[in-house]
PDB file of C-alpha atoms in Angstrom:
ATOM      1  CA  GLY A   1     145.635  87.853 115.069  1.00  0.00           C
ATOM      2  CA  ALA A   2     145.775  90.348 117.894  1.00  0.00           C
ATOM      3  CA  GLY A   3     142.692  92.351 119.014  1.00  0.00           C
ATOM      4  CA  VAL A   4     142.269  95.677 120.148  1.00  0.00           C
ATOM      5  CA  SER A   5     144.230  96.218 123.412  1.00  0.00           C
ATOM      6  CA  GLN A   6     143.622  98.977 126.073  1.00  0.00           C
ATOM      7  CA  THR A   7     145.749  99.998 129.098  1.00  0.00           C
ATOM      8  CA  PRO A   8     145.356 100.494 131.806  1.00  0.00           C
ATOM      9  CA  SER A   9     142.614  97.830 132.451  1.00  0.00           C
ATOM     10  CA  ASN A  10     141.745  99.890 135.751  1.00  0.00           C
ATOM     11  CA  LYS A  11     142.474 103.291 136.709  1.00  0.00           C
ATOM     12  CA  VAL A  12     141.501 104.824 140.118  1.00  0.00           C
ATOM     13  CA  THR A  13     142.059 108.624 140.368  1.00  0.00           C
ATOM     14  CA  GLU A  14     141.129 111.418 142.600  1.00  0.00           C
ATOM     15  CA  LYS A  15     138.552 114.304 141.582  1.00  0.00           C
ATOM     16  CA  GLY A  16     140.567 116.946 139.755  1.00  0.00           C
ATOM     17  CA  LYS A  17     143.510 114.669 138.501  1.00  0.00           C
ATOM     18  CA  TYR A  18     144.385 114.236 134.767  1.00  0.00           C
ATOM     19  CA  VAL A  19     144.340 110.698 133.222  1.00  0.00           C
ATOM     20  CA  GLU A  20     145.375 109.242 130.091  1.00  0.00           C
ATOM     21  CA  LEU A  21     143.777 106.075 128.584  1.00  0.00           C
ATOM     22  CA  ARG A  22     145.675 104.266 125.734  1.00  0.00           C
ATOM     23  CA  CYS A  23     144.252 102.258 122.876  1.00  0.00           C
ATOM     24  CA  ASP A  24     146.116  99.997 120.433  1.00  0.00           C
ATOM     25  CA  PRO A  25     143.949  99.043 117.468  1.00  0.00           C
ATOM     26  CA  ILE A  26     143.861  96.092 115.204  1.00  0.00           C
ATOM     27  CA  SER A  27     146.785  96.233 112.892  1.00  0.00           C
ATOM     28  CA  GLY A  28     145.719  97.616 109.335  1.00  0.00           C
ATOM     29  CA  HIS A  29     142.516  99.287 110.706  1.00  0.00           C
ATOM     30  CA  THR A  30     142.372 102.966 109.787  1.00  0.00           C
ATOM     31  CA  ALA A  31     139.258 103.768 111.940  1.00  0.00           C
ATOM     32  CA  LEU A  32     139.421 104.075 115.665  1.00  0.00           C
ATOM     33  CA  TYR A  33     136.479 104.934 117.916  1.00  0.00           C
ATOM     34  CA  TRP A  34     136.118 105.748 121.623  1.00  0.00           C
ATOM     35  CA  TYR A  35     133.017 104.986 123.522  1.00  0.00           C
ATOM     36  CA  ARG A  36     131.816 105.347 127.238  1.00  0.00           C
ATOM     37  CA  GLN A  37     129.903 102.759 128.939  1.00  0.00           C
ATOM     38  CA  SER A  38     128.200 103.608 132.129  1.00  0.00           C
ATOM     39  CA  LEU A  39     126.897 100.711 134.587  1.00  0.00           C
ATOM     40  CA  GLY A  40     123.491  99.144 132.944  1.00  0.00           C
ATOM     41  CA  GLN A  41     123.874 101.139 129.729  1.00  0.00           C
ATOM     42  CA  GLY A  42     125.139 100.561 126.286  1.00  0.00           C
ATOM     43  CA  PRO A  43     128.312 102.068 124.832  1.00  0.00           C
ATOM     44  CA  GLU A  44     127.941 105.857 124.159  1.00  0.00           C
ATOM     45  CA  PHE A  45     129.872 107.329 121.209  1.00  0.00           C
ATOM     46  CA  LEU A  46     132.638 109.746 122.107  1.00  0.00           C
ATOM     47  CA  ILE A  47     134.953 110.348 119.113  1.00  0.00           C
ATOM     48  CA  TYR A  48     135.893 108.674 115.841  1.00  0.00           C
ATOM     49  CA  PHE A  49     139.505 108.866 114.073  1.00  0.00           C
ATOM     50  CA  GLN A  50     140.073 108.180 110.341  1.00  0.00           C
ATOM     51  CA  GLY A  51     143.737 107.829 110.209  1.00  0.00           C
ATOM     52  CA  THR A  52     145.286 110.530 112.279  1.00  0.00           C
ATOM     53  CA  GLY A  53     142.380 113.156 112.199  1.00  0.00           C
ATOM     54  CA  ALA A  54     139.290 113.220 114.458  1.00  0.00           C
ATOM     55  CA  ALA A  55     136.539 112.733 111.852  1.00  0.00           C
ATOM     56  CA  ASP A  56     133.591 113.172 114.471  1.00  0.00           C
ATOM     57  CA  ASP A  57     134.071 114.311 117.952  1.00  0.00           C
ATOM     58  CA  SER A  58     130.426 115.221 118.425  1.00  0.00           C
ATOM     59  CA  GLY A  59     130.094 112.735 121.486  1.00  0.00           C
ATOM     60  CA  LEU A  60     132.721 114.372 123.576  1.00  0.00           C
ATOM     61  CA  PRO A  61     130.942 115.529 126.706  1.00  0.00           C
ATOM     62  CA  ASN A  62     132.808 118.812 127.233  1.00  0.00           C
ATOM     63  CA  ASP A  63     136.034 120.346 126.737  1.00  0.00           C
ATOM     64  CA  ARG A  64     137.779 118.381 129.516  1.00  0.00           C
ATOM     65  CA  PHE A  65     137.786 115.392 127.309  1.00  0.00           C
ATOM     66  CA  PHE A  66     140.419 115.309 124.398  1.00  0.00           C
ATOM     67  CA  ALA A  67     141.766 112.396 122.205  1.00  0.00           C
ATOM     68  CA  VAL A  68     144.640 112.079 119.866  1.00  0.00           C
ATOM     69  CA  ARG A  69     145.879 109.645 117.286  1.00  0.00           C
ATOM     70  CA  PRO A  70     149.279 111.202 116.046  1.00  0.00           C
ATOM     71  CA  GLU A  71     150.525 108.468 113.866  1.00  0.00           C
ATOM     72  CA  GLY A  72     147.301 106.921 112.804  1.00  0.00           C
ATOM     73  CA  SER A  73     147.613 103.794 115.041  1.00  0.00           C
ATOM     74  CA  VAL A  74     147.596 104.190 118.899  1.00  0.00           C
ATOM     75  CA  SER A  75     145.157 106.644 120.375  1.00  0.00           C
ATOM     76  CA  THR A  76     145.166 108.417 123.797  1.00  0.00           C
ATOM     77  CA  LEU A  77     142.079 109.560 125.375  1.00  0.00           C
ATOM     78  CA  LYS A  78     142.840 112.372 127.823  1.00  0.00           C
ATOM     79  CA  ILE A  79     140.640 113.607 130.553  1.00  0.00           C
ATOM     80  CA  GLN A  80     141.378 116.886 132.564  1.00  0.00           C
ATOM     81  CA  ARG A  81     140.151 117.851 136.020  1.00  0.00           C
ATOM     82  CA  THR A  82     138.367 114.363 136.323  1.00  0.00           C
ATOM     83  CA  GLU A  83     134.894 114.473 138.139  1.00  0.00           C
ATOM     84  CA  ARG A  84     133.211 111.554 139.916  1.00  0.00           C
ATOM     85  CA  GLY A  85     130.646 111.565 137.058  1.00  0.00           C
ATOM     86  CA  ASP A  86     133.477 110.555 134.596  1.00  0.00           C
ATOM     87  CA  SER A  87     133.505 107.031 136.349  1.00  0.00           C
ATOM     88  CA  ALA A  88     132.756 104.498 133.601  1.00  0.00           C
ATOM     89  CA  VAL A  89     134.335 101.770 131.373  1.00  0.00           C
ATOM     90  CA  TYR A  90     135.975 103.580 128.336  1.00  0.00           C
ATOM     91  CA  LEU A  91     135.857 101.388 125.329  1.00  0.00           C
ATOM     92  CA  CYS A  92     137.975 101.678 122.327  1.00  0.00           C
ATOM     93  CA  ALA A  93     137.033 100.043 118.787  1.00  0.00           C
ATOM     94  CA  SER A  94     138.736  99.677 115.370  1.00  0.00           C
ATOM     95  CA  SER A  95     137.377  98.909 112.079  1.00  0.00           C
ATOM     96  CA  PRO A  96     138.634  98.845 108.479  1.00  0.00           C
ATOM     97  CA  GLN A  97     137.886 102.224 106.554  1.00  0.00           C
ATOM     98  CA  GLN A  98     134.805 100.595 104.882  1.00  0.00           C
ATOM     99  CA  LEU A  99     132.637  97.614 106.052  1.00  0.00           C
ATOM    100  CA  THR A 100     132.925  95.483 102.847  1.00  0.00           C
ATOM    101  CA  SER A 101     133.106  91.930 104.091  1.00  0.00           C
ATOM    102  CA  PRO A 102     130.356  90.375 106.238  1.00  0.00           C
ATOM    103  CA  THR A 103     132.630  90.360 109.299  1.00  0.00           C
ATOM    104  CA  ASP A 104     133.792  93.753 108.950  1.00  0.00           C
ATOM    105  CA  THR A 105     132.548  95.712 111.920  1.00  0.00           C
ATOM    106  CA  GLN A 106     133.941  97.649 114.910  1.00  0.00           C
ATOM    107  CA  TYR A 107     136.025  95.457 117.026  1.00  0.00           C
ATOM    108  CA  PHE A 108     136.054  96.371 120.745  1.00  0.00           C
ATOM    109  CA  GLY A 109     138.817  96.357 123.198  1.00  0.00           C
ATOM    110  CA  PRO A 110     138.320  94.973 126.699  1.00  0.00           C
ATOM    111  CA  GLY A 111     137.975  98.652 128.230  1.00  0.00           C
ATOM    112  CA  THR A 112     139.391 100.675 130.851  1.00  0.00           C
ATOM    113  CA  ARG A 113     137.636 101.049 134.014  1.00  0.00           C
ATOM    114  CA  LEU A 114     138.082 104.584 135.272  1.00  0.00           C
ATOM    115  CA  THR A 115     136.960 105.352 138.948  1.00  0.00           C
ATOM    116  CA  VAL A 116     137.239 108.820 140.035  1.00  0.00           C
ATOM    117  CA  LEU A 117     137.032 109.147 143.929  1.00  0.00           C
TER     118      LEU A 117
ATOM    119  CA  ALA B   1     117.732 110.773 114.830  1.00  0.00           C
ATOM    120  CA  GLN B   2     119.056 107.266 115.321  1.00  0.00           C
ATOM    121  CA  LYS B   3     117.912 105.257 118.163  1.00  0.00           C
ATOM    122  CA  VAL B   4     117.953 101.568 119.275  1.00  0.00           C
ATOM    123  CA  THR B   5     115.359 100.281 121.768  1.00  0.00           C
ATOM    124  CA  GLN B   6     115.691  97.055 123.737  1.00  0.00           C
ATOM    125  CA  ALA B   7     112.662  96.809 125.924  1.00  0.00           C
ATOM    126  CA  GLN B   8     113.740  93.688 127.697  1.00  0.00           C
ATOM    127  CA  THR B   9     115.887  94.674 130.409  1.00  0.00           C
ATOM    128  CA  GLU B  10     116.328  91.266 131.945  1.00  0.00           C
ATOM    129  CA  ILE B  11     115.341  87.841 130.852  1.00  0.00           C
ATOM    130  CA  SER B  12     115.775  84.564 132.514  1.00  0.00           C
ATOM    131  CA  VAL B  13     115.155  81.072 131.024  1.00  0.00           C
ATOM    132  CA  VAL B  14     115.928  77.564 132.160  1.00  0.00           C
ATOM    133  CA  GLU B  15     118.546  75.732 130.226  1.00  0.00           C
ATOM    134  CA  LYS B  16     117.346  74.259 126.684  1.00  0.00           C
ATOM    135  CA  GLU B  17     114.481  76.807 126.295  1.00  0.00           C
ATOM    136  CA  ASP B  18     114.405  79.083 123.361  1.00  0.00           C
ATOM    137  CA  VAL B  19     114.609  82.800 123.895  1.00  0.00           C
ATOM    138  CA  THR B  20     114.210  85.767 121.762  1.00  0.00           C
ATOM    139  CA  LEU B  21     115.657  89.091 122.316  1.00  0.00           C
ATOM    140  CA  ASP B  22     113.869  92.065 120.827  1.00  0.00           C
ATOM    141  CA  CYS B  23     115.410  95.139 119.168  1.00  0.00           C
ATOM    142  CA  VAL B  24     113.489  98.081 117.575  1.00  0.00           C
ATOM    143  CA  TYR B  25     115.297 100.860 115.738  1.00  0.00           C
ATOM    144  CA  GLU B  26     114.597 104.245 114.301  1.00  0.00           C
ATOM    145  CA  THR B  27     116.420 106.007 111.534  1.00  0.00           C
ATOM    146  CA  ARG B  28     115.948 108.436 108.732  1.00  0.00           C
ATOM    147  CA  ASP B  29     118.603 106.695 106.627  1.00  0.00           C
ATOM    148  CA  THR B  30     117.606 104.643 103.658  1.00  0.00           C
ATOM    149  CA  THR B  31     120.818 102.610 104.048  1.00  0.00           C
ATOM    150  CA  TYR B  32     122.296 101.293 107.322  1.00  0.00           C
ATOM    151  CA  TYR B  33     123.782  98.659 109.313  1.00  0.00           C
ATOM    152  CA  LEU B  34     122.408  96.755 112.304  1.00  0.00           C
ATOM    153  CA  PHE B  35     124.461  94.635 114.585  1.00  0.00           C
ATOM    154  CA  TRP B  36     124.161  92.203 117.583  1.00  0.00           C
ATOM    155  CA  TYR B  37     127.175  92.093 120.252  1.00  0.00           C
ATOM    156  CA  LYS B  38     127.387  89.901 123.308  1.00  0.00           C
ATOM    157  CA  GLN B  39     128.920  91.323 126.360  1.00  0.00           C
ATOM    158  CA  PRO B  40     129.751  88.375 128.799  1.00  0.00           C
ATOM    159  CA  PRO B  41     130.645  88.918 132.502  1.00  0.00           C
ATOM    160  CA  SER B  42     134.246  89.425 131.433  1.00  0.00           C
ATOM    161  CA  GLY B  43     133.076  92.654 129.911  1.00  0.00           C
ATOM    162  CA  GLU B  44     134.424  92.477 126.272  1.00  0.00           C
ATOM    163  CA  LEU B  45     131.979  93.223 123.476  1.00  0.00           C
ATOM    164  CA  VAL B  46     131.890  90.201 121.176  1.00  0.00           C
ATOM    165  CA  PHE B  47     130.640  90.748 117.720  1.00  0.00           C
ATOM    166  CA  LEU B  48     127.803  88.322 116.702  1.00  0.00           C
ATOM    167  CA  ILE B  49     126.489  89.480 113.326  1.00  0.00           C
ATOM    168  CA  ARG B  50     126.031  92.546 111.068  1.00  0.00           C
ATOM    169  CA  ARG B  51     123.046  93.005 108.836  1.00  0.00           C
ATOM    170  CA  ASN B  52     122.804  95.510 105.708  1.00  0.00           C
ATOM    171  CA  SER B  53     119.574  97.374 105.658  1.00  0.00           C
ATOM    172  CA  PHE B  54     119.016  96.170 102.023  1.00  0.00           C
ATOM    173  CA  ASP B  55     119.377  92.498 102.987  1.00  0.00           C
ATOM    174  CA  GLU B  56     116.208  91.360 104.717  1.00  0.00           C
ATOM    175  CA  GLN B  57     117.127  87.615 104.474  1.00  0.00           C
ATOM    176  CA  ASN B  58     116.967  86.080 107.920  1.00  0.00           C
ATOM    177  CA  GLU B  59     120.138  84.444 109.077  1.00  0.00           C
ATOM    178  CA  ILE B  60     121.092  81.317 111.103  1.00  0.00           C
ATOM    179  CA  SER B  61     124.330  80.311 112.699  1.00  0.00           C
ATOM    180  CA  GLY B  62     124.200  77.193 114.753  1.00  0.00           C
ATOM    181  CA  ARG B  63     121.610  78.195 117.744  1.00  0.00           C
ATOM    182  CA  TYR B  64     121.517  81.575 116.789  1.00  0.00           C
ATOM    183  CA  SER B  65     119.066  83.208 114.398  1.00  0.00           C
ATOM    184  CA  TRP B  66     118.294  86.524 113.341  1.00  0.00           C
ATOM    185  CA  ASN B  67     114.978  88.076 112.036  1.00  0.00           C
ATOM    186  CA  PHE B  68     115.222  91.485 110.289  1.00  0.00           C
ATOM    187  CA  GLN B  69     111.863  92.981 109.408  1.00  0.00           C
ATOM    188  CA  LYS B  70     112.262  96.363 107.877  1.00  0.00           C
ATOM    189  CA  SER B  71     108.583  97.065 107.819  1.00  0.00           C
ATOM    190  CA  THR B  72     108.444  96.944 111.678  1.00  0.00           C
ATOM    191  CA  SER B  73     112.019  98.287 112.063  1.00  0.00           C
ATOM    192  CA  SER B  74     112.890  95.226 114.128  1.00  0.00           C
ATOM    193  CA  PHE B  75     116.035  92.931 114.099  1.00  0.00           C
ATOM    194  CA  ASN B  76     115.170  90.404 116.814  1.00  0.00           C
ATOM    195  CA  PHE B  77     117.474  87.566 117.859  1.00  0.00           C
ATOM    196  CA  THR B  78     116.671  84.150 118.919  1.00  0.00           C
ATOM    197  CA  ILE B  79     118.705  81.609 120.793  1.00  0.00           C
ATOM    198  CA  THR B  80     117.424  77.985 120.532  1.00  0.00           C
ATOM    199  CA  ALA B  81     118.198  75.461 123.170  1.00  0.00           C
ATOM    200  CA  SER B  82     119.649  77.988 125.379  1.00  0.00           C
ATOM    201  CA  GLN B  83     122.923  77.038 127.402  1.00  0.00           C
ATOM    202  CA  VAL B  84     124.438  78.475 130.467  1.00  0.00           C
ATOM    203  CA  VAL B  85     127.238  79.892 128.549  1.00  0.00           C
ATOM    204  CA  ASP B  86     124.711  82.171 126.751  1.00  0.00           C
ATOM    205  CA  SER B  87     124.320  83.900 130.035  1.00  0.00           C
ATOM    206  CA  ALA B  88     125.483  87.676 129.080  1.00  0.00           C
ATOM    207  CA  VAL B  89     124.301  91.063 128.205  1.00  0.00           C
ATOM    208  CA  TYR B  90     123.122  91.397 124.579  1.00  0.00           C
ATOM    209  CA  PHE B  91     123.403  94.629 122.724  1.00  0.00           C
ATOM    210  CA  CYS B  92     121.759  95.710 119.468  1.00  0.00           C
ATOM    211  CA  ALA B  93     123.364  98.502 117.532  1.00  0.00           C
ATOM    212  CA  LEU B  94     122.781 100.597 114.531  1.00  0.00           C
ATOM    213  CA  SER B  95     125.096 102.753 112.384  1.00  0.00           C
ATOM    214  CA  GLU B  96     124.770 104.845 109.108  1.00  0.00           C
ATOM    215  CA  TYR B  97     126.185 102.963 106.108  1.00  0.00           C
ATOM    216  CA  THR B  98     129.672 104.276 106.540  1.00  0.00           C
ATOM    217  CA  GLY B  99     129.837 101.937 109.648  1.00  0.00           C
ATOM    218  CA  ASN B 100     131.254 104.835 111.687  1.00  0.00           C
ATOM    219  CA  GLN B 101     129.108 106.037 114.962  1.00  0.00           C
ATOM    220  CA  PHE B 102     127.349 103.111 116.463  1.00  0.00           C
ATOM    221  CA  TYR B 103     124.025 103.585 118.401  1.00  0.00           C
ATOM    222  CA  PHE B 104     123.598 101.052 120.866  1.00  0.00           C
ATOM    223  CA  GLY B 105     120.431 100.013 122.715  1.00  0.00           C
ATOM    224  CA  THR B 106     120.647  99.562 126.624  1.00  0.00           C
ATOM    225  CA  GLY B 107     121.119  95.936 126.580  1.00  0.00           C
ATOM    226  CA  THR B 108     119.324  92.763 127.415  1.00  0.00           C
ATOM    227  CA  SER B 109     120.648  90.791 130.285  1.00  0.00           C
ATOM    228  CA  LEU B 110     120.006  87.101 129.760  1.00  0.00           C
ATOM    229  CA  THR B 111     120.427  84.675 132.411  1.00  0.00           C
ATOM    230  CA  VAL B 112     120.064  80.925 131.479  1.00  0.00           C
ATOM    231  CA  ILE B 113     119.525  78.798 134.567  1.00  0.00           C
ATOM    232  CA  PRO B 114     120.764  75.266 134.745  1.00  0.00           C
TER     233      PRO B 114
END
């Protein structure tokens, strides 16, 4: 079946601009996650949704970052007043509500590479 | 606090050699999950394995094997008879038993030389 998809694959913006990154999870997965991966690092947790609500947003670095999932499926990560330090690959993942079978895990999308000039 | 350490930043091996990637974790939880993911040059994270904290049985899948030792908080990954296609960055990760927030190590970049 289809995996997690993310759009755009690449986004170049200027410092101070607003950007939106989209994630379409695997059909039927109720949990959705956003991570940020800087060069040479592992993914860093940002926020987790269970259904429509943000169950854990403790990883968001500051109030310029916000994410929504209004209908419990597609999610949008929004970054206001972008800064050069926001440049990274933003990864989205989805999973079943509970990890029951051995292959249940977070499945990751290809990521959006954000470059802030 | 949860923490995953992958001390090996980069490893190079010649094709057909065996290689072991180390992973050491820290957690106060009594039940948790451990994972390995592969990130090839294309960038997409590919799931390899999930291990429950209460199941210390080692696992083998083809050329891949995993050694989970709770006593040393380690979850090491061995590739037998490495191939060029194994070249990638490998990440070890830890999550609480709900499987929500993942804590990733910094990854080990493996290069298999033909």
